[in-house]
Coordinates of C-alpha atoms and ligand atoms in Angstrom, one line a residue:
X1 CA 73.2 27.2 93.9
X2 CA 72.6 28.0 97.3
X3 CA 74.0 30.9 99.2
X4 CA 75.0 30.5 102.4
X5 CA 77.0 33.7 104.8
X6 CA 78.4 32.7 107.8
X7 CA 78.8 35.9 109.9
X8 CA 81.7 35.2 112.8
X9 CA 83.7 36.8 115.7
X10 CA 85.7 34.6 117.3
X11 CA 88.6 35.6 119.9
X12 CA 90.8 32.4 120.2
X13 CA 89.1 30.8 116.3
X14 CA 86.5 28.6 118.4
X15 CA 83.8 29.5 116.5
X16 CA 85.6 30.0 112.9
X17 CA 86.6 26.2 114.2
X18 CA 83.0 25.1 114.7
X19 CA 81.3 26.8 111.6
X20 CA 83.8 25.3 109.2
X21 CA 83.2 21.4 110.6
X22 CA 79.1 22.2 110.6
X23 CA 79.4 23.5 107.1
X24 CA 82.3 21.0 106.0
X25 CA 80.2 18.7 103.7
X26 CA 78.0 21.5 102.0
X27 CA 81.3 23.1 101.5
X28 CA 82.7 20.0 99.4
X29 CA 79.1 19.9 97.4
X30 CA 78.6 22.2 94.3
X31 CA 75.6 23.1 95.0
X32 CA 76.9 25.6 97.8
X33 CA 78.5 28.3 98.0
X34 CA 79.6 29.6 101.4
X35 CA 80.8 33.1 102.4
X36 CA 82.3 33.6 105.2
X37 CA 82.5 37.4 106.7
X38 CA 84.2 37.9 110.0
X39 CA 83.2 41.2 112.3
X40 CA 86.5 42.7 113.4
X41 CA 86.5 45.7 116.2
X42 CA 88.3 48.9 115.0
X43 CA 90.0 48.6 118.6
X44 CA 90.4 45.1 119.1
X45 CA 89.6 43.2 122.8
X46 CA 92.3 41.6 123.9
X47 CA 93.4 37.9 123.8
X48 CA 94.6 36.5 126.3
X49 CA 92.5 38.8 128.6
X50 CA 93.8 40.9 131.6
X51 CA 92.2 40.7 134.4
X52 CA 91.3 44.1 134.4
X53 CA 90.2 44.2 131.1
X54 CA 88.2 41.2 131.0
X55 CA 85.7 42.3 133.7
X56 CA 85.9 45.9 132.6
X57 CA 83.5 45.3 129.7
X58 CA 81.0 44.2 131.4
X59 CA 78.6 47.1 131.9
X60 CA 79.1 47.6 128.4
X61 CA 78.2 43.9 127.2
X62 CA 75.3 43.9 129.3
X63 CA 73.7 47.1 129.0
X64 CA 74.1 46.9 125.0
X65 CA 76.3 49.8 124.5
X66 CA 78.2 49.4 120.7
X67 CA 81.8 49.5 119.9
X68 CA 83.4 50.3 116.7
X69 CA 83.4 48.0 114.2
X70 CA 84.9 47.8 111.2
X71 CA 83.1 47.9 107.6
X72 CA 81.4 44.9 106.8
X73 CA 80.7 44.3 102.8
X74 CA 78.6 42.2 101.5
X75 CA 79.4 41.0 97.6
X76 CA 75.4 40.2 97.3
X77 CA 72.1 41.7 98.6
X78 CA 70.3 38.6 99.0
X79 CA 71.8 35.3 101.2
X80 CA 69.7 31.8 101.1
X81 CA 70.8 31.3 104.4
X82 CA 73.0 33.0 107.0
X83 CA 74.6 31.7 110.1
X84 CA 75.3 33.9 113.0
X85 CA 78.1 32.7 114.8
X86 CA 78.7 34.2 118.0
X87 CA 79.4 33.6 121.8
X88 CA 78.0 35.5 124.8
X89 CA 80.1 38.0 127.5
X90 CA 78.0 38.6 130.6
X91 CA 75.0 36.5 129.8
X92 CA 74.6 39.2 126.4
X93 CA 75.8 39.2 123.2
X94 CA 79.3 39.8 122.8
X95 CA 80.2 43.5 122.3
X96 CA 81.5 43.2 118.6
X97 CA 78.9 41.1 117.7
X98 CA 75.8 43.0 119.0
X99 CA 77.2 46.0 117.5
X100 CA 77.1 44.5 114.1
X101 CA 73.4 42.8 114.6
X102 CA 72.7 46.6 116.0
X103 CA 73.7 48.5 112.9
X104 CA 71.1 49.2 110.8
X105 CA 73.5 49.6 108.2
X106 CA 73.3 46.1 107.7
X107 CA 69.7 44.8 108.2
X108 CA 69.2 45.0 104.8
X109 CA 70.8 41.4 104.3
X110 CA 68.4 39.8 107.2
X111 CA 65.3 41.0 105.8
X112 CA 63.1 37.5 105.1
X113 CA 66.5 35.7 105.3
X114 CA 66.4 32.4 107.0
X115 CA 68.9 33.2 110.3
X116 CA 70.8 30.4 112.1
X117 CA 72.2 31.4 115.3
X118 CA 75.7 29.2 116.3
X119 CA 76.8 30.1 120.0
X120 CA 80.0 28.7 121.3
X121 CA 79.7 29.7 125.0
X122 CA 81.1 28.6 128.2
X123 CA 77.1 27.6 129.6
X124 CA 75.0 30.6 129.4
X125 CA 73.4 31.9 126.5
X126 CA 69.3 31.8 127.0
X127 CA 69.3 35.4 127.9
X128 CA 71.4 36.8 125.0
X129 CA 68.7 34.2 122.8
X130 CA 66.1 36.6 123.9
X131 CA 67.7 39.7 122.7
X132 CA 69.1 38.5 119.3
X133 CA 65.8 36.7 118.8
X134 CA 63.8 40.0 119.2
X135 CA 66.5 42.2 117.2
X136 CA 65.9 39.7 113.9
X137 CA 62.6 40.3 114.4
X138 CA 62.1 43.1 114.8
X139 CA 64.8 43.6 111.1
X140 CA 62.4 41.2 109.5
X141 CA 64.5 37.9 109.6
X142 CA 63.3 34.3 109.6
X143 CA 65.2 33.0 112.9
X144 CA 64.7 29.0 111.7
X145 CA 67.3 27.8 114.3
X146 CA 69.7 28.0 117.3
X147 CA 72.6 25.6 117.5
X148 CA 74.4 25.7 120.8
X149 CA 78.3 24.6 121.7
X150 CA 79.0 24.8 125.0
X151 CA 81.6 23.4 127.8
X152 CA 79.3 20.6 129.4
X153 CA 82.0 19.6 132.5
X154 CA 80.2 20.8 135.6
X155 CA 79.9 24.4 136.4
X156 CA 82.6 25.3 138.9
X157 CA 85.0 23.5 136.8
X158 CA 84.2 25.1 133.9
X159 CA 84.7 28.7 135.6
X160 CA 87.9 27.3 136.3
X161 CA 89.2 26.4 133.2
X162 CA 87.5 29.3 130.8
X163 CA 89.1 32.0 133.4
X164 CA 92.7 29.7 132.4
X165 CA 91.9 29.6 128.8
X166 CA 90.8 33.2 128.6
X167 CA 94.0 34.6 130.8
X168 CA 96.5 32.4 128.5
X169 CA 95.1 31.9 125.3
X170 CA 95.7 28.1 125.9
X171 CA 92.7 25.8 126.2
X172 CA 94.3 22.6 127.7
X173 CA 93.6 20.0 128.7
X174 CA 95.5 21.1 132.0
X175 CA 97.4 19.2 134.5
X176 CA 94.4 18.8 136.9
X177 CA 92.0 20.2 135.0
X178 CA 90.0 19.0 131.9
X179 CA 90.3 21.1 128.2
X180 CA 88.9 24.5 128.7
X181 CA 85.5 26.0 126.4
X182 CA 83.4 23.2 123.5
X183 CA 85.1 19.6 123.9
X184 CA 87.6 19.0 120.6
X185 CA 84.7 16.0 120.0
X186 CA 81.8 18.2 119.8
X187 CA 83.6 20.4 117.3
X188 CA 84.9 17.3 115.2
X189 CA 81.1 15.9 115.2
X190 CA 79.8 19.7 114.3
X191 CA 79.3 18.8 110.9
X192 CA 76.0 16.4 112.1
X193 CA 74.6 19.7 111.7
X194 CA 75.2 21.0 108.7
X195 CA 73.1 17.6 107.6
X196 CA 70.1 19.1 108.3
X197 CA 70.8 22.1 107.0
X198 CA 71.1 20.3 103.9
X199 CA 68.7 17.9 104.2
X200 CA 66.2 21.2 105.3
X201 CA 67.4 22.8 101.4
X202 CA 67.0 19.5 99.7
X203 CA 63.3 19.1 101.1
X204 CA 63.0 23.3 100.4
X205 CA 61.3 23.2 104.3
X206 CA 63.0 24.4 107.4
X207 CA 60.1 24.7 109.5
X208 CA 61.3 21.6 111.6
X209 CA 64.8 22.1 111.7
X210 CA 65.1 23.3 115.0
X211 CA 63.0 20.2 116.6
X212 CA 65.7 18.2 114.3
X213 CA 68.6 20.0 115.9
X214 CA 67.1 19.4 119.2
X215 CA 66.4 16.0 118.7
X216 CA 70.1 14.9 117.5
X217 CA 71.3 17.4 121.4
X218 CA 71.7 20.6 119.8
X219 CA 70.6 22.7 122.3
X220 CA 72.1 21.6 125.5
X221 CA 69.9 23.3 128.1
X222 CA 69.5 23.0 132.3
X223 CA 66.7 24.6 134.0
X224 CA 68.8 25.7 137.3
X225 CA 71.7 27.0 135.1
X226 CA 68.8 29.0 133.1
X227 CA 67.2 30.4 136.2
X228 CA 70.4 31.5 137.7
X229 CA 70.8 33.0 134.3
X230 CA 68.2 35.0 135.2
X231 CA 68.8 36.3 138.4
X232 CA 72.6 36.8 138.0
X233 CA 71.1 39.6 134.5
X234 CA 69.4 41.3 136.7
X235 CA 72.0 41.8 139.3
X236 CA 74.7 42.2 136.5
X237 CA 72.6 45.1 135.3
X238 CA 72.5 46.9 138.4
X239 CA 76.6 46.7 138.7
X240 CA 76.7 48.0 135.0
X241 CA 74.6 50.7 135.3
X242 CA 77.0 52.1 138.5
X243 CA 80.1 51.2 137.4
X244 CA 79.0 53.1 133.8
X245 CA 78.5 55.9 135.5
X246 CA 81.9 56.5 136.4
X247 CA 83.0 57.0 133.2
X248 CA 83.4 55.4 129.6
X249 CA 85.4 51.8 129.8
X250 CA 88.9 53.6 129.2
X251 CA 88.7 55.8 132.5
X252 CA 90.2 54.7 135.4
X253 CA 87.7 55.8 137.6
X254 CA 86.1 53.0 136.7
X255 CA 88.4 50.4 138.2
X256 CA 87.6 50.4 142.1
X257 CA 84.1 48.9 140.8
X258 CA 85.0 46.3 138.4
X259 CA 87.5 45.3 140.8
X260 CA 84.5 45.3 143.9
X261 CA 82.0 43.3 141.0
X262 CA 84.9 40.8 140.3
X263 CA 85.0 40.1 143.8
X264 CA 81.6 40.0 144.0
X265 CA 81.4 37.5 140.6
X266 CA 83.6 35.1 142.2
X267 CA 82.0 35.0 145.8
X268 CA 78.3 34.1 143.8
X269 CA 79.9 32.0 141.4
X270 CA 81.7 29.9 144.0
X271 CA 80.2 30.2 147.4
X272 CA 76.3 30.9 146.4
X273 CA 75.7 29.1 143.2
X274 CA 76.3 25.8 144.2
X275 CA 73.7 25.8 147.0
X276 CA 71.1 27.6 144.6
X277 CA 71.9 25.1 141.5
X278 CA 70.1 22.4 143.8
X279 CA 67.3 24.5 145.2
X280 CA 66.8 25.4 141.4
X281 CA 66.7 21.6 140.7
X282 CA 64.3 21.2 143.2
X283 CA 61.7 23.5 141.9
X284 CA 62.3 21.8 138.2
X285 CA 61.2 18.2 139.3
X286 CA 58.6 19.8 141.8
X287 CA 56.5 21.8 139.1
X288 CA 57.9 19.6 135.8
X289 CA 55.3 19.9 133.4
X290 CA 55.8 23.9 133.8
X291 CA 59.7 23.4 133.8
X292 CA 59.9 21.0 131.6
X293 CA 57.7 23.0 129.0
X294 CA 59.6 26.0 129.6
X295 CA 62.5 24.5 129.0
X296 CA 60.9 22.7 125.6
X297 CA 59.6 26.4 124.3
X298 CA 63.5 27.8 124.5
X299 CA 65.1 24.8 123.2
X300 CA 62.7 25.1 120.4
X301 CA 62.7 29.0 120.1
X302 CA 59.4 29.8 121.4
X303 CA 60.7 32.7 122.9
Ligands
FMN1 C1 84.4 38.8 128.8 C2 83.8 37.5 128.6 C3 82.6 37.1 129.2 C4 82.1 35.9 129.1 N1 80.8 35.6 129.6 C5 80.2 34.4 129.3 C6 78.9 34.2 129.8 O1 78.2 35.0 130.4 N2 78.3 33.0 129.5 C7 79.0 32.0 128.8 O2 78.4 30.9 128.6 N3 80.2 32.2 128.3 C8 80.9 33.4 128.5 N4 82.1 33.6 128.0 C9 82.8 32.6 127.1 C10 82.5 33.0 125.7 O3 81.1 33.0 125.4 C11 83.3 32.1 124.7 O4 82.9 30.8 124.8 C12 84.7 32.2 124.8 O5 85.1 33.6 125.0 C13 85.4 31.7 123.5 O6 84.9 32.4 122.4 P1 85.7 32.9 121.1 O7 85.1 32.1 120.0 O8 85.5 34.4 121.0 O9 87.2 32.5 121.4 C14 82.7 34.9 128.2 C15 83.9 35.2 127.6 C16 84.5 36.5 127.8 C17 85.8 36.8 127.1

Protein backbone atom coordinates (compact mmCIF):
# COMPACT_ATOMS: atom_id res chain seq x y z
CA UNK A 1 0.00 0.00 0.00
CA UNK A 2 1.26 3.28 -0.87
CA UNK A 3 0.89 6.40 1.06
CA UNK A 4 0.21 9.32 -0.38
CA UNK A 5 -0.52 13.16 1.71
CA UNK A 6 -1.71 15.76 -0.19
CA UNK A 7 -0.92 18.94 1.81
CA UNK A 8 -3.53 21.92 0.56
CA UNK A 9 -4.67 25.62 1.08
CA UNK A 10 -7.03 26.62 -1.09
CA UNK A 11 -9.19 30.02 -0.79
CA UNK A 12 -12.19 29.55 -3.29
CA UNK A 13 -11.44 25.04 -3.30
CA UNK A 14 -9.30 25.45 -6.73
CA UNK A 15 -6.76 23.52 -5.59
CA UNK A 16 -8.71 20.87 -3.22
CA UNK A 17 -10.66 20.76 -6.93
CA UNK A 18 -7.48 20.00 -8.88
CA UNK A 19 -5.68 17.50 -6.39
CA UNK A 20 -8.74 15.36 -6.18
CA UNK A 21 -9.18 14.96 -10.28
CA UNK A 22 -5.01 14.31 -10.48
CA UNK A 23 -5.36 11.75 -7.73
CA UNK A 24 -8.97 10.41 -8.85
CA UNK A 25 -7.83 7.07 -10.26
CA UNK A 26 -5.23 6.10 -7.48
CA UNK A 27 -7.91 7.01 -5.24
CA UNK A 28 -10.38 4.24 -6.74
CA UNK A 29 -7.23 1.67 -6.70
CA UNK A 30 -6.45 -0.30 -3.42
CA UNK A 31 -3.28 -0.01 -3.58
CA UNK A 32 -3.45 3.70 -2.31
CA UNK A 33 -4.24 5.27 0.28
CA UNK A 34 -4.50 9.10 0.15
CA UNK A 35 -4.53 11.59 3.00
CA UNK A 36 -5.54 14.70 2.52
CA UNK A 37 -4.47 17.54 5.26
CA UNK A 38 -5.50 21.00 4.62
CA UNK A 39 -3.43 24.17 6.33
CA UNK A 40 -6.01 26.51 7.80
CA UNK A 41 -4.76 30.18 9.26
CA UNK A 42 -5.73 30.75 12.98
CA UNK A 43 -7.01 34.19 11.51
CA UNK A 44 -8.36 33.41 8.24
CA UNK A 45 -7.66 35.82 4.81
CA UNK A 46 -10.51 36.74 3.49
CA UNK A 47 -12.67 35.48 0.57
CA UNK A 48 -13.89 37.44 -1.56
CA UNK A 49 -10.92 39.87 -0.97
CA UNK A 50 -11.26 43.65 -0.12
CA UNK A 51 -9.42 45.78 -1.88
CA UNK A 52 -7.65 46.89 0.89
CA UNK A 53 -6.98 43.72 2.27
CA UNK A 54 -5.95 41.96 -0.79
CA UNK A 55 -2.90 44.25 -1.52
CA UNK A 56 -2.21 44.75 2.22
CA UNK A 57 -0.42 41.31 2.41
CA UNK A 58 1.80 41.88 0.18
CA UNK A 59 5.03 42.94 2.03
CA UNK A 60 4.25 40.11 4.11
CA UNK A 61 3.91 37.35 1.18
CA UNK A 62 6.94 38.66 -0.30
CA UNK A 63 9.34 39.20 2.28
CA UNK A 64 8.40 35.68 3.96
CA UNK A 65 7.03 36.82 7.18
CA UNK A 66 4.67 33.76 8.84
CA UNK A 67 1.24 33.85 10.06
CA UNK A 68 -0.45 31.73 12.47
CA UNK A 69 -1.43 28.54 11.53
CA UNK A 70 -3.32 26.16 12.93
CA UNK A 71 -1.92 22.56 14.27
CA UNK A 72 -1.33 20.26 11.60
CA UNK A 73 -1.28 16.33 12.63
CA UNK A 74 0.00 13.86 11.01
CA UNK A 75 -1.60 10.06 11.75
CA UNK A 76 1.97 8.63 10.37
CA UNK A 77 5.71 9.62 10.50
CA UNK A 78 6.57 8.37 7.18
CA UNK A 79 4.48 9.35 3.65
CA UNK A 80 5.55 7.42 0.22
CA UNK A 81 4.70 10.43 -1.42
CA UNK A 82 3.46 13.94 -0.61
CA UNK A 83 1.89 16.61 -2.80
CA UNK A 84 2.14 20.17 -1.96
CA UNK A 85 -0.62 21.98 -3.26
CA UNK A 86 -0.40 25.46 -3.21
CA UNK A 87 -0.75 28.86 -5.22
CA UNK A 88 1.50 31.96 -5.20
CA UNK A 89 0.48 35.76 -3.74
CA UNK A 90 3.03 38.30 -4.99
CA UNK A 91 5.19 36.12 -7.04
CA UNK A 92 5.91 34.05 -3.36
CA UNK A 93 4.40 31.49 -1.68
CA UNK A 94 1.16 32.11 -0.26
CA UNK A 95 1.30 33.34 3.39
CA UNK A 96 -0.42 30.15 4.97
CA UNK A 97 1.30 27.95 3.03
CA UNK A 98 4.97 29.16 3.51
CA UNK A 99 4.31 29.30 7.03
CA UNK A 100 3.55 25.71 7.15
CA UNK A 101 6.64 24.60 4.77
CA UNK A 102 8.55 27.17 7.28
CA UNK A 103 7.83 25.42 10.54
CA UNK A 104 10.25 23.23 11.53
CA UNK A 105 7.70 21.54 13.47
CA UNK A 106 6.87 19.69 10.61
CA UNK A 107 10.02 18.85 8.53
CA UNK A 108 10.16 15.73 10.03
CA UNK A 109 7.52 14.28 7.45
CA UNK A 110 9.69 15.74 4.29
CA UNK A 111 12.83 14.27 5.33
CA UNK A 112 13.88 11.74 2.12
CA UNK A 113 10.13 11.96 1.11
CA UNK A 114 9.54 12.23 -2.54
CA UNK A 115 7.72 16.01 -2.76
CA UNK A 116 5.36 16.96 -5.63
CA UNK A 117 4.69 20.56 -5.81
CA UNK A 118 0.89 21.38 -7.52
CA UNK A 119 0.51 25.28 -8.12
CA UNK A 120 -2.79 26.59 -9.20
CA UNK A 121 -1.76 30.25 -10.05
CA UNK A 122 -3.01 33.00 -12.06
CA UNK A 123 0.68 32.96 -14.37
CA UNK A 124 3.47 33.41 -12.07
CA UNK A 125 5.05 31.01 -9.98
CA UNK A 126 8.96 30.47 -11.09
CA UNK A 127 10.12 32.70 -8.37
CA UNK A 128 8.17 31.12 -5.49
CA UNK A 129 9.67 27.52 -7.35
CA UNK A 130 12.93 28.82 -6.26
CA UNK A 131 12.14 29.31 -2.69
CA UNK A 132 10.16 26.16 -2.02
CA UNK A 133 12.69 24.31 -4.01
CA UNK A 134 15.55 25.46 -1.63
CA UNK A 135 13.35 25.12 1.63
CA UNK A 136 12.86 21.05 0.78
CA UNK A 137 16.23 21.00 0.43
CA UNK A 138 17.49 22.32 2.60
CA UNK A 139 14.64 19.88 5.18
CA UNK A 140 16.06 16.93 3.27
CA UNK A 141 13.16 16.24 0.80
CA UNK A 142 13.29 14.61 -2.62
CA UNK A 143 11.57 17.43 -4.82
CA UNK A 144 10.73 14.66 -7.89
CA UNK A 145 8.20 17.12 -9.50
CA UNK A 146 6.32 20.46 -10.20
CA UNK A 147 2.94 20.30 -11.81
CA UNK A 148 1.62 23.72 -12.72
CA UNK A 149 -2.27 24.93 -13.34
CA UNK A 150 -2.49 28.17 -14.42
CA UNK A 151 -5.00 30.65 -16.36
CA UNK A 152 -3.47 30.49 -19.99
CA UNK A 153 -5.86 33.54 -21.67
CA UNK A 154 -3.46 36.35 -22.35
CA UNK A 155 -2.10 38.40 -19.59
CA UNK A 156 -4.11 41.60 -19.32
CA UNK A 157 -7.14 39.57 -19.45
CA UNK A 158 -6.26 37.38 -16.93
CA UNK A 159 -5.57 40.45 -14.45
CA UNK A 160 -8.93 41.26 -15.32
CA UNK A 161 -10.76 38.39 -14.46
CA UNK A 162 -8.60 37.05 -11.25
CA UNK A 163 -9.09 40.74 -9.73
CA UNK A 164 -13.27 39.78 -10.50
CA UNK A 165 -13.00 36.33 -9.25
CA UNK A 166 -10.95 37.32 -6.22
CA UNK A 167 -13.34 40.54 -5.31
CA UNK A 168 -16.62 38.19 -5.70
CA UNK A 169 -15.75 34.89 -5.04
CA UNK A 170 -17.36 34.02 -8.52
CA UNK A 171 -15.09 32.72 -11.29
CA UNK A 172 -17.31 33.21 -14.39
CA UNK A 173 -17.28 32.88 -17.20
CA UNK A 174 -18.39 36.75 -17.36
CA UNK A 175 -20.45 38.68 -19.68
CA UNK A 176 -17.44 39.95 -21.66
CA UNK A 177 -14.94 38.25 -20.14
CA UNK A 178 -13.77 34.54 -20.27
CA UNK A 179 -13.90 32.13 -16.76
CA UNK A 180 -11.51 33.55 -14.27
CA UNK A 181 -8.21 31.40 -12.68
CA UNK A 182 -7.33 27.18 -14.26
CA UNK A 183 -9.91 26.49 -17.29
CA UNK A 184 -12.85 23.92 -15.87
CA UNK A 185 -10.98 21.57 -18.80
CA UNK A 186 -7.63 21.57 -17.34
CA UNK A 187 -8.98 20.63 -13.99
CA UNK A 188 -11.33 17.82 -15.53
CA UNK A 189 -8.13 16.41 -17.52
CA UNK A 190 -5.97 16.81 -14.11
CA UNK A 191 -6.10 13.34 -13.55
CA UNK A 192 -3.51 12.68 -16.85
CA UNK A 193 -1.25 13.30 -13.99
CA UNK A 194 -1.90 11.26 -11.43
CA UNK A 195 -0.97 8.52 -14.38
CA UNK A 196 2.43 9.04 -14.02
CA UNK A 197 2.40 9.19 -10.68
CA UNK A 198 1.28 5.72 -10.84
CA UNK A 199 2.94 4.58 -13.54
CA UNK A 200 6.30 6.30 -11.67
CA UNK A 201 5.24 3.70 -8.31
CA UNK A 202 4.42 0.83 -10.55
CA UNK A 203 8.06 1.02 -12.20
CA UNK A 204 9.41 2.02 -8.31
CA UNK A 205 11.45 5.01 -10.44
CA UNK A 206 10.53 8.69 -10.42
CA UNK A 207 13.64 10.05 -11.64
CA UNK A 208 11.89 10.90 -15.07
CA UNK A 209 8.68 11.97 -13.94
CA UNK A 210 9.13 15.54 -14.22
CA UNK A 211 10.52 15.25 -18.08
CA UNK A 212 7.04 13.07 -18.31
CA UNK A 213 4.98 15.83 -16.78
CA UNK A 214 6.70 18.17 -19.04
CA UNK A 215 6.27 16.26 -21.94
CA UNK A 216 2.26 15.57 -21.70
CA UNK A 217 2.33 20.33 -20.94
CA UNK A 218 2.70 20.21 -17.30
CA UNK A 219 4.60 22.98 -16.84
CA UNK A 220 3.28 25.82 -18.87
CA UNK A 221 6.09 28.25 -18.95
CA UNK A 222 6.96 31.81 -21.13
CA UNK A 223 10.26 33.37 -21.02
CA UNK A 224 8.91 37.16 -21.07
CA UNK A 225 6.27 36.37 -18.40
CA UNK A 226 9.39 34.70 -16.32
CA UNK A 227 11.68 37.67 -16.85
CA UNK A 228 9.12 40.15 -15.88
CA UNK A 229 8.76 37.78 -12.97
CA UNK A 230 11.87 38.77 -12.16
CA UNK A 231 12.03 42.31 -12.24
CA UNK A 232 8.54 42.99 -10.84
CA UNK A 233 10.32 40.62 -7.18
CA UNK A 234 12.71 42.85 -6.98
CA UNK A 235 10.65 45.94 -7.12
CA UNK A 236 7.85 44.23 -5.01
CA UNK A 237 10.56 43.84 -2.44
CA UNK A 238 11.50 47.24 -2.20
CA UNK A 239 7.64 48.43 -1.69
CA UNK A 240 7.42 45.58 1.08
CA UNK A 241 10.19 46.44 2.90
CA UNK A 242 8.76 50.41 3.26
CA UNK A 243 5.39 49.80 3.57
CA UNK A 244 6.55 47.06 6.57
CA UNK A 245 8.02 49.53 8.20
CA UNK A 246 5.06 51.36 9.04
CA UNK A 247 3.77 48.91 11.10
CA UNK A 248 2.48 45.20 11.29
CA UNK A 249 -0.37 44.39 8.48
CA UNK A 250 -3.28 45.40 11.02
CA UNK A 251 -2.09 49.13 11.51
CA UNK A 252 -3.51 51.60 9.58
CA UNK A 253 -0.57 53.50 9.05
CA UNK A 254 0.13 51.23 6.64
CA UNK A 255 -2.67 52.09 4.19
CA UNK A 256 -1.42 55.38 2.34
CA UNK A 257 1.28 52.83 0.89
CA UNK A 258 -0.49 49.86 -0.16
CA UNK A 259 -2.89 52.20 -1.64
CA UNK A 260 0.28 54.29 -3.56
CA UNK A 261 1.73 50.30 -4.52
CA UNK A 262 -1.79 49.45 -5.82
CA UNK A 263 -1.61 52.24 -7.97
CA UNK A 264 1.62 51.63 -8.82
CA UNK A 265 0.67 47.61 -9.59
CA UNK A 266 -1.89 48.55 -11.91
CA UNK A 267 -0.02 51.38 -13.93
CA UNK A 268 3.01 48.45 -14.55
CA UNK A 269 0.61 45.82 -15.08
CA UNK A 270 -1.32 47.70 -17.69
CA UNK A 271 0.61 50.54 -19.20
CA UNK A 272 4.36 49.04 -18.90
CA UNK A 273 4.03 45.32 -19.22
CA UNK A 274 2.67 45.14 -22.45
CA UNK A 275 5.46 47.01 -24.26
CA UNK A 276 8.14 44.96 -22.07
CA UNK A 277 6.34 41.39 -22.84
CA UNK A 278 7.59 42.01 -26.56
CA UNK A 279 10.96 43.44 -25.90
CA UNK A 280 11.26 40.29 -23.52
CA UNK A 281 10.20 38.13 -26.52
CA UNK A 282 12.67 39.71 -28.49
CA UNK A 283 15.65 38.84 -26.45
CA UNK A 284 14.11 34.99 -26.19
CA UNK A 285 14.27 34.35 -30.11
CA UNK A 286 17.56 36.61 -30.34
CA UNK A 287 19.78 34.50 -27.79
CA UNK A 288 17.47 30.96 -28.01
CA UNK A 289 19.73 28.44 -27.22
CA UNK A 290 20.38 30.47 -23.81
CA UNK A 291 16.50 31.07 -23.41
CA UNK A 292 15.43 28.28 -24.60
CA UNK A 293 17.81 26.19 -22.10
CA UNK A 294 16.88 28.36 -19.32
CA UNK A 295 13.60 27.89 -19.79
CA UNK A 296 14.29 23.80 -20.22
CA UNK A 297 16.34 23.83 -16.68
CA UNK A 298 13.13 25.43 -14.75
CA UNK A 299 10.51 23.38 -16.48
CA UNK A 300 12.56 20.48 -15.50
CA UNK A 301 13.64 21.79 -11.95
CA UNK A 302 17.17 22.45 -12.47
CA UNK A 303 16.92 25.21 -10.38
C1 LIG B 1 -3.25 38.23 -2.66
C2 LIG B 1 -3.08 37.40 -3.91
C3 LIG B 1 -1.97 37.58 -4.71
C4 LIG B 1 -1.80 36.79 -5.87
N1 LIG B 1 -0.65 36.90 -6.61
C5 LIG B 1 -0.42 36.05 -7.64
C6 LIG B 1 0.83 36.06 -8.33
O1 LIG B 1 1.75 36.80 -8.01
N2 LIG B 1 1.01 35.19 -9.37
C7 LIG B 1 0.01 34.33 -9.77
O2 LIG B 1 0.24 33.59 -10.73
N3 LIG B 1 -1.17 34.27 -9.10
C8 LIG B 1 -1.41 35.10 -8.05
N4 LIG B 1 -2.60 35.04 -7.36
C9 LIG B 1 -3.60 33.99 -7.72
C10 LIG B 1 -3.42 32.77 -6.81
O3 LIG B 1 -2.16 32.19 -7.02
C11 LIG B 1 -4.51 31.71 -7.01
O4 LIG B 1 -4.54 31.25 -8.31
C12 LIG B 1 -5.88 32.18 -6.64
O5 LIG B 1 -5.82 32.95 -5.47
C13 LIG B 1 -6.82 31.00 -6.39
O6 LIG B 1 -6.26 30.17 -5.40
P1 LIG B 1 -7.06 29.40 -4.29
O7 LIG B 1 -6.86 27.94 -4.59
O8 LIG B 1 -6.49 29.80 -2.96
O9 LIG B 1 -8.51 29.81 -4.39
C14 LIG B 1 -2.80 35.84 -6.23
C15 LIG B 1 -3.94 35.70 -5.42
C16 LIG B 1 -4.07 36.45 -4.26
C17 LIG B 1 -5.29 36.22 -3.39
Amino acid sequence: MKEILVIYYSQSGQLKEISNNLLSSLAKNVDYNITYKEIEPVKSYPFPWKSDDFFNVMPESVLGVKCEINEVDFEKNNYDLIILAHQIWYLSPSIPFWSFLQDDKYKHIFKDTKVITLVGARNMWVMALKDISKRLKEIGAKHVGNIVFIDKHNNLISVLTIIKWMFTAKKGPYKNLPEAGVSTKEINYASKYGELIKTAFENNNFEDFQSKVVSIGGVPINFAVKITEQNAKRIFKIWANKIIKKGEMENPKRLLLVRAFKNYLLFLIFAISPIVHILFMLIFYLLYPITSKKISDISLLKL
